Amino acid sequence: MAGTEFLKTAQGRQIAYHRHAGAGPTLVFLGGLKSDMQGTKALHLEAWALGRGLGFLRFDYSGHGESSGSFEAGCIGDWHQDSLAAISELTTGPLLIVGSSMGGWQALLLARAIPERICGMVTIAAAPDFTEDGYWQSFSAAQKSALESQGYVEMPSDYMEPFRISKRLIEDGRDHLVLRAPLDLPFPVRCLQGTADTAVSTETALRLLQHASGADIRLTLVKDADHRFSDETCLALIEASVAELL
């Protein structure tokens, strides 16, 4: 497999990516918070796409994986800029977007920014508005005070090492919320969600389903699947969802 390449964005960030030419639409994988393009789902979907001669793109947001910058300095808006840059510079024609966790939020932001290029979307444990509805609303008074005084709070995680959530991430997230205003998804959408997910609840998945408008939006709940959504059954369901939209 070809080595990692890098794209310099208009903001001066170096975005690491793997791209493969092929038939359209191009599959674009958007990873989650503090994840990278070497994850199980990204690599599995890449191999699946290449086996069918499809175009494929995966990349690391700034502050993630091999890309430049620090995670703590980034925010939803920066990673949206990274996604737009990678797509505009590295792909042509129609796109099928696959977004995991925060990547699901990023996918929905792309639906607002470039709906004319998207022909389908698959979300996996999508986490729209999590900075507000997940972090901020769950913070204690002490955490909110720490966020204001020192600019960050330390967060534990079931899926990664403890990490810092910055004041900038929270404040910028408010400028990119997608569940507070009309959200039109004028293309087929398949939302996948595990019932044992401790990072994103089934209530979030149902809220997205109810909030978004579109003629062909479906939600599939998988009993006992967790946030990783990467066992054989879940990977097969991702494949089937993409294949259906293709």
Tab-separated table of C-alpha atoms in Angstrom:
chain	number	residue	atom	x	y	z
A	1	MET	CA	0.000	0.000	0.000
A	2	ALA	CA	1.287	3.485	-0.844
A	3	GLY	CA	2.822	5.571	1.931
A	4	THR	CA	1.290	8.559	3.643
A	5	GLU	CA	1.080	11.801	1.664
A	6	PHE	CA	0.544	15.315	2.982
A	7	LEU	CA	-1.657	18.236	1.976
A	8	LYS	CA	-0.921	21.787	3.114
A	9	THR	CA	-4.161	23.663	3.789
A	10	ALA	CA	-4.878	27.366	3.389
A	11	GLN	CA	-4.512	27.646	7.179
A	12	GLY	CA	-0.970	26.222	6.963
A	13	ARG	CA	-1.792	22.830	8.463
A	14	GLN	CA	-0.222	19.635	7.116
A	15	ILE	CA	-2.915	16.983	6.647
A	16	ALA	CA	-1.780	13.373	6.325
A	17	TYR	CA	-3.801	11.238	3.925
A	18	HIS	CA	-4.071	8.056	1.895
A	19	ARG	CA	-5.867	8.307	-1.421
A	20	HIS	CA	-6.664	5.718	-4.059
A	21	ALA	CA	-8.101	6.463	-7.480
A	22	GLY	CA	-11.015	4.423	-8.734
A	23	ALA	CA	-14.560	4.484	-9.980
A	24	GLY	CA	-16.975	6.925	-8.431
A	25	PRO	CA	-18.450	7.849	-6.154
A	26	THR	CA	-15.341	8.291	-4.019
A	27	LEU	CA	-15.672	6.913	-0.495
A	28	VAL	CA	-14.415	9.346	2.148
A	29	PHE	CA	-13.862	8.093	5.698
A	30	LEU	CA	-14.090	10.629	8.543
A	31	GLY	CA	-12.710	9.401	11.853
A	32	GLY	CA	-13.641	10.230	15.416
A	33	LEU	CA	-12.234	12.424	18.146
A	34	LYS	CA	-8.599	11.517	18.902
A	35	SER	CA	-8.848	8.683	16.396
A	36	ASP	CA	-6.752	8.428	13.252
A	37	MET	CA	-6.858	7.024	9.755
A	38	GLN	CA	-5.177	3.776	10.850
A	39	GLY	CA	-8.266	2.577	12.736
A	40	THR	CA	-9.962	-0.750	12.093
A	41	LYS	CA	-13.005	0.698	10.319
A	42	ALA	CA	-10.967	3.000	8.069
A	43	LEU	CA	-8.573	0.261	6.957
A	44	HIS	CA	-11.324	-2.319	6.546
A	45	LEU	CA	-13.426	0.005	4.404
A	46	GLU	CA	-10.378	0.986	2.346
A	47	ALA	CA	-9.601	-2.660	1.556
A	48	TRP	CA	-13.268	-3.261	0.730
A	49	ALA	CA	-13.342	-0.251	-1.622
A	50	LEU	CA	-10.076	-1.159	-3.349
A	51	GLY	CA	-11.322	-4.693	-3.927
A	52	ARG	CA	-14.200	-3.195	-5.900
A	53	GLY	CA	-12.208	-0.611	-7.813
A	54	LEU	CA	-13.735	2.328	-5.962
A	55	GLY	CA	-12.028	5.615	-5.189
A	56	PHE	CA	-11.182	6.048	-1.502
A	57	LEU	CA	-9.821	8.770	0.789
A	58	ARG	CA	-8.900	8.658	4.481
A	59	PHE	CA	-7.007	11.354	6.357
A	60	ASP	CA	-6.044	12.642	9.785
A	61	TYR	CA	-7.496	15.893	11.087
A	62	SER	CA	-4.906	18.357	12.377
A	63	GLY	CA	-3.738	17.355	15.848
A	64	HIS	CA	-4.564	13.731	15.052
A	65	GLY	CA	-2.403	10.864	13.821
A	66	GLU	CA	0.331	11.954	11.400
A	67	SER	CA	-1.042	15.441	10.712
A	68	SER	CA	0.516	18.593	12.122
A	69	GLY	CA	-0.612	20.427	15.241
A	70	SER	CA	-1.644	19.434	18.742
A	71	PHE	CA	-5.004	17.962	19.640
A	72	GLU	CA	-5.536	20.428	22.496
A	73	ALA	CA	-5.224	23.396	20.110
A	74	GLY	CA	-7.860	22.100	17.685
A	75	CYS	CA	-11.635	22.395	17.495
A	76	ILE	CA	-14.640	21.320	15.442
A	77	GLY	CA	-14.265	24.250	13.048
A	78	ASP	CA	-10.593	23.492	12.386
A	79	TRP	CA	-11.378	19.869	11.623
A	80	HIS	CA	-14.233	20.950	9.349
A	81	GLN	CA	-11.757	23.130	7.458
A	82	ASP	CA	-9.407	20.148	7.212
A	83	SER	CA	-12.206	17.965	5.828
A	84	LEU	CA	-13.206	20.540	3.243
A	85	ALA	CA	-9.583	21.036	2.181
A	86	ALA	CA	-8.931	17.316	1.799
A	87	ILE	CA	-12.111	16.772	-0.182
A	88	SER	CA	-11.757	19.813	-2.428
A	89	GLU	CA	-8.076	19.211	-3.188
A	90	LEU	CA	-7.961	15.431	-3.345
A	91	THR	CA	-11.291	14.311	-4.852
A	92	THR	CA	-13.500	15.054	-7.815
A	93	GLY	CA	-17.058	14.097	-8.594
A	94	PRO	CA	-19.666	12.570	-6.289
A	95	LEU	CA	-18.840	11.473	-2.764
A	96	LEU	CA	-20.130	8.817	-0.400
A	97	ILE	CA	-19.267	10.004	3.096
A	98	VAL	CA	-18.715	7.556	5.967
A	99	GLY	CA	-18.415	9.321	9.330
A	100	SER	CA	-17.625	7.655	12.655
A	101	SER	CA	-18.442	9.316	16.009
A	102	MET	CA	-17.194	12.912	15.690
A	103	GLY	CA	-16.749	12.068	12.022
A	104	GLY	CA	-20.529	11.777	11.905
A	105	TRP	CA	-20.780	15.398	13.067
A	106	GLN	CA	-18.173	16.355	10.466
A	107	ALA	CA	-20.202	14.517	7.812
A	108	LEU	CA	-23.295	16.533	8.725
A	109	LEU	CA	-21.288	19.760	8.473
A	110	LEU	CA	-20.233	18.684	4.985
A	111	ALA	CA	-23.890	18.126	4.155
A	112	ARG	CA	-24.430	21.812	4.873
A	113	ALA	CA	-21.285	22.985	3.081
A	114	ILE	CA	-21.215	20.858	-0.094
A	115	PRO	CA	-24.548	19.018	-0.429
A	116	GLU	CA	-24.268	19.075	-4.216
A	117	ARG	CA	-21.273	16.720	-4.104
A	118	ILE	CA	-22.667	14.152	-1.671
A	119	CYS	CA	-24.636	11.235	-3.120
A	120	GLY	CA	-24.934	9.240	0.089
A	121	MET	CA	-23.878	9.100	3.741
A	122	VAL	CA	-23.280	6.412	6.346
A	123	THR	CA	-22.830	7.446	9.968
A	124	ILE	CA	-21.470	5.146	12.673
A	125	ALA	CA	-22.293	6.179	16.241
A	126	ALA	CA	-22.614	9.755	15.021
A	127	ALA	CA	-21.924	12.338	17.730
A	128	PRO	CA	-23.377	15.652	16.536
A	129	ASP	CA	-23.161	18.554	19.010
A	130	PHE	CA	-21.317	16.413	21.581
A	131	THR	CA	-19.229	19.334	22.854
A	132	GLU	CA	-22.415	21.002	24.076
A	133	ASP	CA	-24.802	18.124	24.802
A	134	GLY	CA	-22.186	15.672	26.012
A	135	TYR	CA	-19.368	17.631	27.611
A	136	TRP	CA	-20.721	21.026	28.639
A	137	GLN	CA	-24.059	19.804	29.956
A	138	SER	CA	-22.356	17.074	32.001
A	139	PHE	CA	-19.631	19.292	33.470
A	140	SER	CA	-19.829	20.019	37.179
A	141	ALA	CA	-19.553	23.548	38.498
A	142	ALA	CA	-15.932	22.781	39.398
A	143	GLN	CA	-15.158	21.615	35.858
A	144	LYS	CA	-16.780	24.681	34.323
A	145	SER	CA	-14.746	26.848	36.688
A	146	ALA	CA	-11.543	25.023	35.730
A	147	LEU	CA	-12.360	25.433	32.053
A	148	GLU	CA	-12.654	29.180	32.590
A	149	SER	CA	-9.603	29.574	34.846
A	150	GLN	CA	-7.075	27.249	33.197
A	151	GLY	CA	-8.570	26.859	29.741
A	152	TYR	CA	-9.120	23.090	29.826
A	153	VAL	CA	-10.427	20.155	31.830
A	154	GLU	CA	-9.044	16.620	32.029
A	155	MET	CA	-11.395	13.966	30.673
A	156	PRO	CA	-11.340	10.191	31.234
A	157	SER	CA	-12.447	7.875	28.449
A	158	ASP	CA	-13.541	4.267	28.024
A	159	TYR	CA	-11.913	4.181	24.582
A	160	MET	CA	-8.639	6.136	24.823
A	161	GLU	CA	-6.163	7.661	27.237
A	162	PRO	CA	-7.360	10.574	29.401
A	163	PHE	CA	-7.228	13.804	27.442
A	164	ARG	CA	-7.837	17.524	27.758
A	165	ILE	CA	-10.947	19.311	26.542
A	166	SER	CA	-10.180	22.952	25.845
A	167	LYS	CA	-12.310	26.015	26.345
A	168	ARG	CA	-11.836	26.715	22.641
A	169	LEU	CA	-13.287	23.316	21.705
A	170	ILE	CA	-16.424	24.018	23.728
A	171	GLU	CA	-16.882	27.583	22.485
A	172	ASP	CA	-16.138	26.763	18.841
A	173	GLY	CA	-18.480	23.783	19.016
A	174	ARG	CA	-21.338	26.201	19.637
A	175	ASP	CA	-20.665	27.786	16.257
A	176	HIS	CA	-21.065	24.435	14.500
A	177	LEU	CA	-24.089	22.823	16.151
A	178	VAL	CA	-26.322	20.947	13.707
A	179	LEU	CA	-29.268	19.882	15.872
A	180	ARG	CA	-30.506	23.409	16.648
A	181	ALA	CA	-31.406	24.509	13.124
A	182	PRO	CA	-32.871	22.813	10.050
A	183	LEU	CA	-30.662	19.984	8.782
A	184	ASP	CA	-31.488	18.890	5.252
A	185	LEU	CA	-29.967	15.628	4.037
A	186	PRO	CA	-31.146	15.421	0.403
A	187	PHE	CA	-29.485	12.062	-0.288
A	188	PRO	CA	-29.775	8.528	1.146
A	189	VAL	CA	-28.487	8.265	4.725
A	190	ARG	CA	-27.852	5.140	6.806
A	191	CYS	CA	-27.205	5.686	10.523
A	192	LEU	CA	-25.682	2.803	12.499
A	193	GLN	CA	-25.685	2.724	16.306
A	194	GLY	CA	-24.813	0.167	18.977
A	195	THR	CA	-27.063	-0.154	22.024
A	196	ALA	CA	-24.069	-0.788	24.338
A	197	ASP	CA	-22.295	2.396	23.259
A	198	THR	CA	-21.177	4.300	26.376
A	199	ALA	CA	-19.863	7.303	24.416
A	200	VAL	CA	-22.883	8.035	22.188
A	201	SER	CA	-26.367	7.087	23.342
A	202	THR	CA	-29.201	5.639	21.302
A	203	GLU	CA	-31.091	8.802	22.315
A	204	THR	CA	-28.570	10.831	20.299
A	205	ALA	CA	-29.114	8.596	17.284
A	206	LEU	CA	-32.890	8.937	17.591
A	207	ARG	CA	-32.617	12.693	18.010
A	208	LEU	CA	-30.623	12.954	14.781
A	209	LEU	CA	-33.131	10.743	12.965
A	210	GLN	CA	-36.047	12.868	14.150
A	211	HIS	CA	-34.331	16.194	13.544
A	212	ALA	CA	-32.909	15.724	10.038
A	213	SER	CA	-35.090	16.124	6.989
A	214	GLY	CA	-34.721	13.901	3.938
A	215	ALA	CA	-36.617	11.371	1.885
A	216	ASP	CA	-34.399	8.375	2.662
A	217	ILE	CA	-32.921	8.345	6.177
A	218	ARG	CA	-32.775	5.121	8.180
A	219	LEU	CA	-31.393	4.183	11.588
A	220	THR	CA	-30.194	0.671	12.430
A	221	LEU	CA	-29.651	-0.247	16.093
A	222	VAL	CA	-27.323	-3.164	16.820
A	223	LYS	CA	-27.951	-4.832	20.169
A	224	ASP	CA	-24.878	-5.005	22.422
A	225	ALA	CA	-22.546	-3.284	19.928
A	226	ASP	CA	-20.233	-0.762	21.583
A	227	HIS	CA	-18.758	2.522	20.390
A	228	ARG	CA	-15.933	0.866	18.477
A	229	PHE	CA	-18.489	-0.816	16.178
A	230	SER	CA	-15.675	-2.859	14.669
A	231	ASP	CA	-16.337	-6.538	15.253
A	232	GLU	CA	-17.069	-8.780	12.268
A	233	THR	CA	-20.829	-8.260	12.457
A	234	CYS	CA	-20.540	-4.482	12.634
A	235	LEU	CA	-17.966	-4.275	9.849
A	236	ALA	CA	-20.233	-6.375	7.640
A	237	LEU	CA	-23.115	-4.020	8.376
A	238	ILE	CA	-20.972	-1.020	7.404
A	239	GLU	CA	-20.086	-2.778	4.144
A	240	ALA	CA	-23.732	-3.586	3.434
A	241	SER	CA	-24.818	-0.013	4.145
A	242	VAL	CA	-22.211	1.425	1.795
A	243	ALA	CA	-22.992	-1.152	-0.873
A	244	GLU	CA	-26.695	-0.322	-0.689
A	245	LEU	CA	-26.028	3.356	-1.253
A	246	LEU	CA	-23.603	2.659	-4.089
